Short mmCIF file of C-alpha atoms and ligand atoms in Angstrom, two decimals:
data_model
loop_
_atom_site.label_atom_id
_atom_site.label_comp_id
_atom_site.label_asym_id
_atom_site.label_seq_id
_atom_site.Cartn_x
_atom_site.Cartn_y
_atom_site.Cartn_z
CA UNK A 1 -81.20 34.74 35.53
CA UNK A 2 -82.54 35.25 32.04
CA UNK A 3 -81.86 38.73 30.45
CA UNK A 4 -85.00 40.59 30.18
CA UNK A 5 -86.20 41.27 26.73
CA UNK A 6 -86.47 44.95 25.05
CA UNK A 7 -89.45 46.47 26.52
CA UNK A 8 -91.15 48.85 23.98
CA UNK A 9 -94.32 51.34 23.93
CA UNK A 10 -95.05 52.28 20.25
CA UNK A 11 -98.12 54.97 20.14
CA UNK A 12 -99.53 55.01 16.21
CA UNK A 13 -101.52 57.74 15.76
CA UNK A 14 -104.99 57.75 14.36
CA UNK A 15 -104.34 59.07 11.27
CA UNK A 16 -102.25 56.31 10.39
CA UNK A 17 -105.31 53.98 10.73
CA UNK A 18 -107.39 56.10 8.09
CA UNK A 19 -104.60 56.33 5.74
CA UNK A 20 -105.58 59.98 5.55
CA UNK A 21 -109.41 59.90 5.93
CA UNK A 22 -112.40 59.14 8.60
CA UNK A 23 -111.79 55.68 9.60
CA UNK A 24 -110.38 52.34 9.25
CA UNK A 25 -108.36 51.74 5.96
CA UNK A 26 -107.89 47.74 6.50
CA UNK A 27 -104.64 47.58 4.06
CA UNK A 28 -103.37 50.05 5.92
CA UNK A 29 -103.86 48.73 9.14
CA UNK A 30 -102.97 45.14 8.08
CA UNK A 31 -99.43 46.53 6.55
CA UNK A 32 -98.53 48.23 10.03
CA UNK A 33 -100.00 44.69 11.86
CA UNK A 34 -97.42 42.67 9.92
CA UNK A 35 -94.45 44.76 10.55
CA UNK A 36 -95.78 44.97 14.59
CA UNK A 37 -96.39 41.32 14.45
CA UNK A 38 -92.65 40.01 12.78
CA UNK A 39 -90.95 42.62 15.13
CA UNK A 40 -93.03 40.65 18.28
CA UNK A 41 -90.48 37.54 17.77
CA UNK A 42 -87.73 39.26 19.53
CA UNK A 43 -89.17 42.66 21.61
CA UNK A 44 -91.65 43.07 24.36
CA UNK A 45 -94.27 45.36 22.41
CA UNK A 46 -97.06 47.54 23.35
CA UNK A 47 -99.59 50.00 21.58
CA UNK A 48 -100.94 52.90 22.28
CA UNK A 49 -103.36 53.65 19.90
CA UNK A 50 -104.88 57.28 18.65
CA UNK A 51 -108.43 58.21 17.29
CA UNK A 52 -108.14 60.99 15.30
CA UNK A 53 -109.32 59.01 12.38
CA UNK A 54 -112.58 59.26 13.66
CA UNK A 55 -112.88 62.70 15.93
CA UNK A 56 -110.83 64.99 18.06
CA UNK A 57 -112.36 66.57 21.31
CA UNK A 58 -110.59 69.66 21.03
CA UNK A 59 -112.22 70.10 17.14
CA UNK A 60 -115.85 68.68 18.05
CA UNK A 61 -115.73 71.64 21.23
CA UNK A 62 -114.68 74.32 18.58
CA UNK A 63 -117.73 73.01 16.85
CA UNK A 64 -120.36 73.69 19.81
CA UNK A 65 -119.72 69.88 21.44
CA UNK A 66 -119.58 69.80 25.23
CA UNK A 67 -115.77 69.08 25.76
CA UNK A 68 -116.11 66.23 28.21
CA UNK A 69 -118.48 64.53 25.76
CA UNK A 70 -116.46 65.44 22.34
CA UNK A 71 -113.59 63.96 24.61
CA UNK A 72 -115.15 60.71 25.31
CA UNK A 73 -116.21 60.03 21.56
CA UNK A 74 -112.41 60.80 20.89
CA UNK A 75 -112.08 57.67 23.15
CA UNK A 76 -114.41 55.89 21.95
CA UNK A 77 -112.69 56.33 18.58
CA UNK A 78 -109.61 54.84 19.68
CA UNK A 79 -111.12 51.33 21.17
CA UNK A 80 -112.11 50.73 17.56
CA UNK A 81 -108.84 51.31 16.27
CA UNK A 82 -106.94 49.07 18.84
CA UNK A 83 -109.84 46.37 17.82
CA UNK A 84 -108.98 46.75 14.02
CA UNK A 85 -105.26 46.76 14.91
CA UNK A 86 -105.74 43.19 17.10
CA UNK A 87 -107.60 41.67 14.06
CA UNK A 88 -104.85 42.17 11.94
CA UNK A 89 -102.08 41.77 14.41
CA UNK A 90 -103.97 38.23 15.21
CA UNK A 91 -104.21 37.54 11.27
CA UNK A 92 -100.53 37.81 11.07
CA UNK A 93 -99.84 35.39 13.40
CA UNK A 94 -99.22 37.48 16.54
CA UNK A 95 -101.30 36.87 19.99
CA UNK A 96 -102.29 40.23 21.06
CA UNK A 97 -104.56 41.42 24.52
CA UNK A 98 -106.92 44.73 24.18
CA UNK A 99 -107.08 46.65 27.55
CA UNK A 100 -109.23 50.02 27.83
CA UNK A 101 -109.02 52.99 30.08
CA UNK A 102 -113.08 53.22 29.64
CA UNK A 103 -114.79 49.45 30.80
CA UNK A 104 -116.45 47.86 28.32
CA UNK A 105 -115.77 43.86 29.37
CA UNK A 106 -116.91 42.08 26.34
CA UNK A 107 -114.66 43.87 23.75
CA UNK A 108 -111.70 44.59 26.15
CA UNK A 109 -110.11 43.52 29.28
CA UNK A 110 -110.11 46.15 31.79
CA UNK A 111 -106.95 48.26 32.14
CA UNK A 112 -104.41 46.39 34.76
CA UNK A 113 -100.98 47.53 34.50
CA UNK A 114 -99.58 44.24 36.40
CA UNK A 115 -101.56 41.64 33.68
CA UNK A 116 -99.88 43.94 30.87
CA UNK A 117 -97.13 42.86 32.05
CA UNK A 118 -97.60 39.53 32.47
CA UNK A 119 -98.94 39.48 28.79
CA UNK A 120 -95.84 41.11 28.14
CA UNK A 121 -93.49 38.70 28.93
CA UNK A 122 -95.48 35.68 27.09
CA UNK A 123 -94.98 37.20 23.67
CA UNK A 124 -98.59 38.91 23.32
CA UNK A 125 -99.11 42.33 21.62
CA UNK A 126 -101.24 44.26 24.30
CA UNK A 127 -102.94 47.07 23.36
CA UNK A 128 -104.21 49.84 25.17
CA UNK A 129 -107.30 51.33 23.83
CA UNK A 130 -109.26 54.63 25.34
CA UNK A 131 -106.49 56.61 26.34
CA UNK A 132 -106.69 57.50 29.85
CA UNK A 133 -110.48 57.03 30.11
CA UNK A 134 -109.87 61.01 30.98
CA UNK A 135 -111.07 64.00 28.58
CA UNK A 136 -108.67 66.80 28.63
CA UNK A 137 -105.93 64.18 27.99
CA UNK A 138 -104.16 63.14 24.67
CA UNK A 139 -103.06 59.81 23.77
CA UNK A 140 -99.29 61.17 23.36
CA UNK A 141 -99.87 61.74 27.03
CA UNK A 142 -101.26 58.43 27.26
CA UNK A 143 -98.05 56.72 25.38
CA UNK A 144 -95.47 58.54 28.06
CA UNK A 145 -97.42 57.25 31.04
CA UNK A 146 -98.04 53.65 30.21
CA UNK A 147 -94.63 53.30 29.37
CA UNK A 148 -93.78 54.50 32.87
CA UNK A 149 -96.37 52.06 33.88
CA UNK A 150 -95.33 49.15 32.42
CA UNK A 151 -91.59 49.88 32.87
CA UNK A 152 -90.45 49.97 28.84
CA UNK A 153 -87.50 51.23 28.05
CA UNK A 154 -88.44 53.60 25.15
CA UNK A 155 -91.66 55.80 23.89
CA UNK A 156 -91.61 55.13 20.42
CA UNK A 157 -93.71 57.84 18.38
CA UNK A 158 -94.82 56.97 15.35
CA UNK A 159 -95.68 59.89 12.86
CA UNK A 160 -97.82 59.95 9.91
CA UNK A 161 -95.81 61.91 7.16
CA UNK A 162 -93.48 63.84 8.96
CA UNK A 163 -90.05 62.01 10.23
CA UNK A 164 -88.47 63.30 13.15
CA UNK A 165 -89.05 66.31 15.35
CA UNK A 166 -88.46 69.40 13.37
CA UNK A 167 -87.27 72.83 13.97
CA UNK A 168 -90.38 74.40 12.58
CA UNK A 169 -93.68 73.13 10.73
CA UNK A 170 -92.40 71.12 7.65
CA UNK A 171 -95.80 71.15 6.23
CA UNK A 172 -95.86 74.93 5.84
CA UNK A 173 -92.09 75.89 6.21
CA UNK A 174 -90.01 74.24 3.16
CA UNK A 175 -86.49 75.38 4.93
CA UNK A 176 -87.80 73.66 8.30
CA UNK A 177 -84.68 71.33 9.64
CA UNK A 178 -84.57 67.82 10.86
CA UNK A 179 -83.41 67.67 14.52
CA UNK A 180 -81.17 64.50 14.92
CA UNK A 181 -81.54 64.71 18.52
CA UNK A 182 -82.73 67.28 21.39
CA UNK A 183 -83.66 67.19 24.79
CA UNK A 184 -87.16 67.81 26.55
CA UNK A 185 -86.17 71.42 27.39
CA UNK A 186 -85.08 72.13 24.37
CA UNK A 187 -88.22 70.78 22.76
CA UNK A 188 -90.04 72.59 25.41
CA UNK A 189 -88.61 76.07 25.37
CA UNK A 190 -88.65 75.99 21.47
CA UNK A 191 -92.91 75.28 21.93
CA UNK A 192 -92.22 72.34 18.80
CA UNK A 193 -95.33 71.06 18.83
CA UNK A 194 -94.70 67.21 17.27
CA UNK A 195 -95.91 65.83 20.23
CA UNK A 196 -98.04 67.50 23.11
CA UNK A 197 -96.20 68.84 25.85
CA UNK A 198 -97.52 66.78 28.92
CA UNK A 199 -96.10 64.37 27.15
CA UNK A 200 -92.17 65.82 27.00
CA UNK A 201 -93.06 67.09 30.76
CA UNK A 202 -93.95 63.64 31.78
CA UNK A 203 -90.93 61.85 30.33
CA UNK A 204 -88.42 64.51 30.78
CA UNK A 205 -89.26 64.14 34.91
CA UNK A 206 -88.93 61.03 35.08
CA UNK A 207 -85.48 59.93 32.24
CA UNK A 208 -88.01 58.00 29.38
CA UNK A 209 -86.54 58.62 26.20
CA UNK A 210 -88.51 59.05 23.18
CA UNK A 211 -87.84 58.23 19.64
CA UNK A 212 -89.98 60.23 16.78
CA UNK A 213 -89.99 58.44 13.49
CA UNK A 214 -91.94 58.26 10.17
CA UNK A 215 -93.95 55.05 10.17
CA UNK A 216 -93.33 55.37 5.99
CA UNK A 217 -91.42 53.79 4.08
CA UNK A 218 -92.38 50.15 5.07
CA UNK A 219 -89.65 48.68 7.61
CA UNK A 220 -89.74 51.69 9.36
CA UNK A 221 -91.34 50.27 12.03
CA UNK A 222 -89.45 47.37 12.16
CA UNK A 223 -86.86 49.50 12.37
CA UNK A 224 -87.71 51.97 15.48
CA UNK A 225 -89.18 48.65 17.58
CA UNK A 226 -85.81 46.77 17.07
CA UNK A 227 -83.44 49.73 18.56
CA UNK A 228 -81.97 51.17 14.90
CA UNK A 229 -81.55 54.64 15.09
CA UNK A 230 -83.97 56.71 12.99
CA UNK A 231 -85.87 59.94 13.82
CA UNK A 232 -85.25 61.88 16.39
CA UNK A 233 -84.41 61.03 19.50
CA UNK A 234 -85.60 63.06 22.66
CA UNK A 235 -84.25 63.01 26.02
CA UNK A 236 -83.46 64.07 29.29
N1 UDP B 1 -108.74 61.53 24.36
C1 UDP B 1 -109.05 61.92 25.66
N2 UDP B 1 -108.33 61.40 26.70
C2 UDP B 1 -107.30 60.54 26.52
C3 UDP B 1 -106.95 60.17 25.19
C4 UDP B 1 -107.69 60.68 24.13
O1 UDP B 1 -109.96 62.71 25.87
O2 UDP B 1 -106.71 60.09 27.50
C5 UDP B 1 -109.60 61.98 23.24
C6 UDP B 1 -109.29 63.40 22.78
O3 UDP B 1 -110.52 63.99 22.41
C7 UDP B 1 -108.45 63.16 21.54
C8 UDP B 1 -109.06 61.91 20.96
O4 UDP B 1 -109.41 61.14 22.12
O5 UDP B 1 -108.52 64.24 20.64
C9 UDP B 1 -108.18 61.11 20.03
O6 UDP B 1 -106.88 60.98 20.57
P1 UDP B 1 -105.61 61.76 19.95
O7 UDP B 1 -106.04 63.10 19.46
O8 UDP B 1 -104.53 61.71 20.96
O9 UDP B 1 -105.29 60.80 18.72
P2 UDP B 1 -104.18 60.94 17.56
O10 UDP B 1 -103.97 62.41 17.29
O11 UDP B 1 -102.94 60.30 18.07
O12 UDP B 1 -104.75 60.19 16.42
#
């Protein structure tokens, strides 16, 4: 029997798309598709992409916005990322799949964890676009549960200017420390809010390890897909 390949779920968060503002900044995007689309030669990879690029439902309710609406549009947001991330990915010579929580046939296949797979194992980049299709939900959430799924061996969080799981705020406390590694309940107890906390809970029930990591300086990403040990890692 073959050995199976590393199986990995790499969530890139919205910002990352806009390089820091509403939207789609193609360099960016295209810089993150080549480093996705060399590391595809030897690892099983798939995407879970964010939106808040373009809106977050929690802000648009804050603003008057229905929740369950604001939600959606946060979804929405996200299908165009994963479509601008496939273009690129494609571009650099990568075959890549788009499935979405939300149906929407002629940009994406519908979500169906079993084709994923089956993509998977030929090579292709999927992609999963829409989150969970549910409002109330976050795409962190998203990342933890598709990796379940689709049985990878690692949530890999990628971070947009912060890189690893801190023990406070490093964008407002200068003496905030880099954690090399912690465990869900520590993360938990200690309310550190780098990613959501459905997300630890999820994972920490059920043994996924999760490695946070700055997606700068280029190579990062490389870096976290193939195994090397940067960030922080978080586990059970
Ligand atoms: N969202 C949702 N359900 C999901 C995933 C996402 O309602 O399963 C919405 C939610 O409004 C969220 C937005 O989509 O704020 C964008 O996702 P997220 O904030 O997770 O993106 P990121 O912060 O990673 O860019």
């Amino acid at each position: 029997m073959s050995e199976r390949k590393r199986r990995v779920l790499l969530k890139l968060s919205g910002e990352a798309f806009g390089g820091g503002q509403l939207g789609v900044n193609p360099d960016v995007v295209a810089g993150l598709a080549k480093e996705i689309a060399e590391a595809s030669a030897d690892t099983e990879i798939a995407i879970v992409v964010g939106g808040g690029n373009f809106f977050r439902g929690a802000e648009l309710s804050q603003r008057g916005m229905d929740r369950g609406r604001a939600d959606y549009m946060g979804m929405l947001g996200t299908v165009m990322n994963a479509l601008a991330l496939q273009d690129f990915l494609e571009q650099a010579g990568a075959a890549t799949r788009v499935q979405s929580a939300i149906s929407m046939t002629q940009v994406a296949e519908p979500y169906i964890p079993r084709r994923a797979e089956r993509h998977l194992e030929k090579g292709r980049v999927v992609i999963f676009g829409a989150g969970a299709g549910l409002p109330y939900f976050s795409t962190d959430t998203v990342a933890a549960q598709r990796a379940l799924e689709i049985d990878a061996q690692v949530v890999l969080v990628a971070k947009n200017g912060v890189d690893g799981v801190y023990d406070s705020d490093p964008r407002t406390n200068a003496a905030a420390q880099k954690i090399d590694a912690i465990t869900y309940q520590e993360a938990l107890v200690q309310g550190l809010k780098v990613v959501d906390s459905t997300a630890f809970s999820l994972c920490m029930d059920n043994g996924m390890p999760m490695v946070v990591f700055g997606m700068q300086p280029a190579g990062n990403l490389t870096k976290a897909i193939r195994g090397d040990r940067i960030g922080t890692l978080v586990s059970r």
